[in-house]
mmCIF file of C-alpha atoms in Angstrom:
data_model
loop_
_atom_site.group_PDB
_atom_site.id
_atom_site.type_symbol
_atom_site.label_atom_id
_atom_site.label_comp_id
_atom_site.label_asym_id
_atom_site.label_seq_id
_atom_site.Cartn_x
_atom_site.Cartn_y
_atom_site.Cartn_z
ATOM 1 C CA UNK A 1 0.000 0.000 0.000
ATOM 2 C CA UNK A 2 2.649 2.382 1.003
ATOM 3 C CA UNK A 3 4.624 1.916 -2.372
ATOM 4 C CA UNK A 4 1.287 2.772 -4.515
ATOM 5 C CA UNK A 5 1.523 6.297 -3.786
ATOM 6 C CA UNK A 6 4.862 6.391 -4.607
ATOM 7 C CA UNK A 7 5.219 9.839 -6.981
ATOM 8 C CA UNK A 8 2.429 11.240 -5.691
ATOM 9 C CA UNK A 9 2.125 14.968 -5.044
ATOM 10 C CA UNK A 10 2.722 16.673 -1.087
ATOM 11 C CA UNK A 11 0.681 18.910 -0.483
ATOM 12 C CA UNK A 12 0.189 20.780 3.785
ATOM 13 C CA UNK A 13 -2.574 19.285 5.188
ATOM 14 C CA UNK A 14 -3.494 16.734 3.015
ATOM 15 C CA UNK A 15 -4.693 13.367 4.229
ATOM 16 C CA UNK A 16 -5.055 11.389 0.556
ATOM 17 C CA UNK A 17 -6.042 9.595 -2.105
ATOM 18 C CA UNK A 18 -4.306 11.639 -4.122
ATOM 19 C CA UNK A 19 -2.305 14.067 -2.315
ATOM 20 C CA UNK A 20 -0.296 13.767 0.697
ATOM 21 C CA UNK A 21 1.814 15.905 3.715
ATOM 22 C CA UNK A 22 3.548 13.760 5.765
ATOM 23 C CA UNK A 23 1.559 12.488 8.996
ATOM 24 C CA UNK A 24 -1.882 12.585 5.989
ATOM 25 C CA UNK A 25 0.186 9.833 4.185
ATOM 26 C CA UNK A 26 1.168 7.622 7.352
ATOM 27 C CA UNK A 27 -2.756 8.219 8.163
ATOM 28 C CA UNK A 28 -4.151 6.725 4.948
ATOM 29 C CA UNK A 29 -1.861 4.092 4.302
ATOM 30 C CA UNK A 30 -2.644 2.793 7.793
ATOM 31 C CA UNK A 31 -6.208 2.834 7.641
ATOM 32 C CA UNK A 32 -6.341 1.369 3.929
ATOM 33 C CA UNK A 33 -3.453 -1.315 4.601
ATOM 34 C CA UNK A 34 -4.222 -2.355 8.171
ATOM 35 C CA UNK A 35 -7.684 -0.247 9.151
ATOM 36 C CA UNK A 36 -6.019 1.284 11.718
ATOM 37 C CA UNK A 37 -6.738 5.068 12.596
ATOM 38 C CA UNK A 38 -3.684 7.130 13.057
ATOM 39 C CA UNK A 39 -3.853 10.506 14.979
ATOM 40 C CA UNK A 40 -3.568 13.286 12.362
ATOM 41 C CA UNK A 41 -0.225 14.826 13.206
ATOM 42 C CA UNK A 42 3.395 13.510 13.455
ATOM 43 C CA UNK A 43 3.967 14.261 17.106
ATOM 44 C CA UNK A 44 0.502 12.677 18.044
ATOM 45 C CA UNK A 45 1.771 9.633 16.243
ATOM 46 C CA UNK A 46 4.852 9.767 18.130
ATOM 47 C CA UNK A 47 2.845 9.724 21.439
ATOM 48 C CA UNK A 48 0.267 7.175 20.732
ATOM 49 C CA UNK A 49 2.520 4.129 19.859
ATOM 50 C CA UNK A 50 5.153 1.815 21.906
ATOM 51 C CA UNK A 51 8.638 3.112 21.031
ATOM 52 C CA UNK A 52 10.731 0.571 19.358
ATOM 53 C CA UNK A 53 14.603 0.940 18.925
ATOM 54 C CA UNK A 54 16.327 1.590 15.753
ATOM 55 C CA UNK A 55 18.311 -1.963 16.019
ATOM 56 C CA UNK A 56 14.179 -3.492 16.139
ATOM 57 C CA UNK A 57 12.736 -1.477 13.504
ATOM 58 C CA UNK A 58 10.736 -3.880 10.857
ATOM 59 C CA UNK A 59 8.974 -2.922 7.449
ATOM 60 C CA UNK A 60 5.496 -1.228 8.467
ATOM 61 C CA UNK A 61 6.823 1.169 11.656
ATOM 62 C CA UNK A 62 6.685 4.729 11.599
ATOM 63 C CA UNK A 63 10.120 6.454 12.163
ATOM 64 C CA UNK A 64 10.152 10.292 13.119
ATOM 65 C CA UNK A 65 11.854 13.337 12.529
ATOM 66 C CA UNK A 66 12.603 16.338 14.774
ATOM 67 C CA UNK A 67 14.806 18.070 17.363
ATOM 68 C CA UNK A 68 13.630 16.036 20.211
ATOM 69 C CA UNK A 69 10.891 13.445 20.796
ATOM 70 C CA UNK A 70 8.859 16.882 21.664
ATOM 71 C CA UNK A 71 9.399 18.410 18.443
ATOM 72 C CA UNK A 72 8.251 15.762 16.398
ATOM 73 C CA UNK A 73 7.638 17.728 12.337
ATOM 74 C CA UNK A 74 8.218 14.790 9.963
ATOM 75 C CA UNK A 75 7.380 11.473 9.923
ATOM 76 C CA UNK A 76 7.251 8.210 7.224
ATOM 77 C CA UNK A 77 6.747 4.205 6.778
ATOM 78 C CA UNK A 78 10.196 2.353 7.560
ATOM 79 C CA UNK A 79 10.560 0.296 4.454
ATOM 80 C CA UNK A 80 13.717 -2.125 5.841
ATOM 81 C CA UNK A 81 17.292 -1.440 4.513
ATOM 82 C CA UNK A 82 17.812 1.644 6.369
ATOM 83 C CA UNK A 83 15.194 3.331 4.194
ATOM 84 C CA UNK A 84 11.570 5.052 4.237
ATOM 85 C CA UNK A 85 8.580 6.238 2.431
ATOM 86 C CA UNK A 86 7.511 9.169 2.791
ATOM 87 C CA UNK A 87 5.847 12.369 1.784
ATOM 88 C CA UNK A 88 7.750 15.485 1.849
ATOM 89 C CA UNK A 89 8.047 18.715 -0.504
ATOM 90 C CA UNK A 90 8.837 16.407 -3.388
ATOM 91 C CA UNK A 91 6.408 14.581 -3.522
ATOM 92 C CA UNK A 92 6.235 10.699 -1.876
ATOM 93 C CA UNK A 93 9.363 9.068 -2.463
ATOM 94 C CA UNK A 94 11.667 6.322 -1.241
ATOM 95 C CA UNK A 95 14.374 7.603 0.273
ATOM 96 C CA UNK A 96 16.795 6.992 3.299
ATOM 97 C CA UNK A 97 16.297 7.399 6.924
ATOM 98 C CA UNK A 98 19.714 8.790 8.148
ATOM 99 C CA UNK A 99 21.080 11.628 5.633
ATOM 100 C CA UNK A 100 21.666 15.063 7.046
ATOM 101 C CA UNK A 101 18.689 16.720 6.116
ATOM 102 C CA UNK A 102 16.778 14.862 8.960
ATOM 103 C CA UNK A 103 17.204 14.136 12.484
ATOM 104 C CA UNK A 104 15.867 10.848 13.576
ATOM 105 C CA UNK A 105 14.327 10.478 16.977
ATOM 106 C CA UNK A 106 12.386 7.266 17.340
ATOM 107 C CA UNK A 107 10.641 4.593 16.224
ATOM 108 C CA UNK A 108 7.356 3.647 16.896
ATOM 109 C CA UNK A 109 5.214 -0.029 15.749
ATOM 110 C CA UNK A 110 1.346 1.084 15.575
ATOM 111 C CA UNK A 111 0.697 -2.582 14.150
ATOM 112 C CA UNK A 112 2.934 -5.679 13.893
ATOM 113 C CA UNK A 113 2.611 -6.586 10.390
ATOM 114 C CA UNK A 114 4.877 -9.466 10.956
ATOM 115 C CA UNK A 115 7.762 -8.517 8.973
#
């Protein structure tokens, strides 16, 4: 589910089909891929979920961006292979979790898809 939105457009506040910001994207590919209602916003995701840590992270958990785990702004779908989906100013794309434009604070597992 996460990799058929791949390409499309970001857009602030958008929660899907079609177009996506960041926390709207982790949103809708939960509730179409597992039915599972994510808060709206990144730092509410942070909050709701068990923490995982980096060394556990599977395909399916959320991994978040941010100066601190109380400054949560960007978040996206840990795809394995120290890389993510997500949906930032360019658009959804597959990209990698530790580069310098983003700070990773946590992990989080809202649903154990058994990966």
């Amino acid at each position: 589910m996460a990799k058929s939105k791949l390409g499309h457009r970001y857009v602030y506040g958008a929660v899907g089909p079609n177009t996506f910001d960041c926390s709207g994207y982790t949103k809708y590919v939960f509730q179409q891929a597992a039915q599972k209602t994510l808060p709206r916003v990144a730092q509410a995701q942070y909050r709701q979920y068990p923490k995982i840590s980096k060394q556990r992270a599977q395909k399916g958990d959320l991994v978040f961006f941010g100066s601190g785990t109380g400054s949560i702004s960007h978040v996206g779908i840990y795809v394995g292979g120290g890389k993510m989906i997500d949906a930032q100013d360019n658009g959804v794309k597959n990209e990698k979790v530790y580069v310098p434009w983003w700070h990773a604070v946590g992990y989080s597992r809202p649903v154990n898809f058994g990966a």
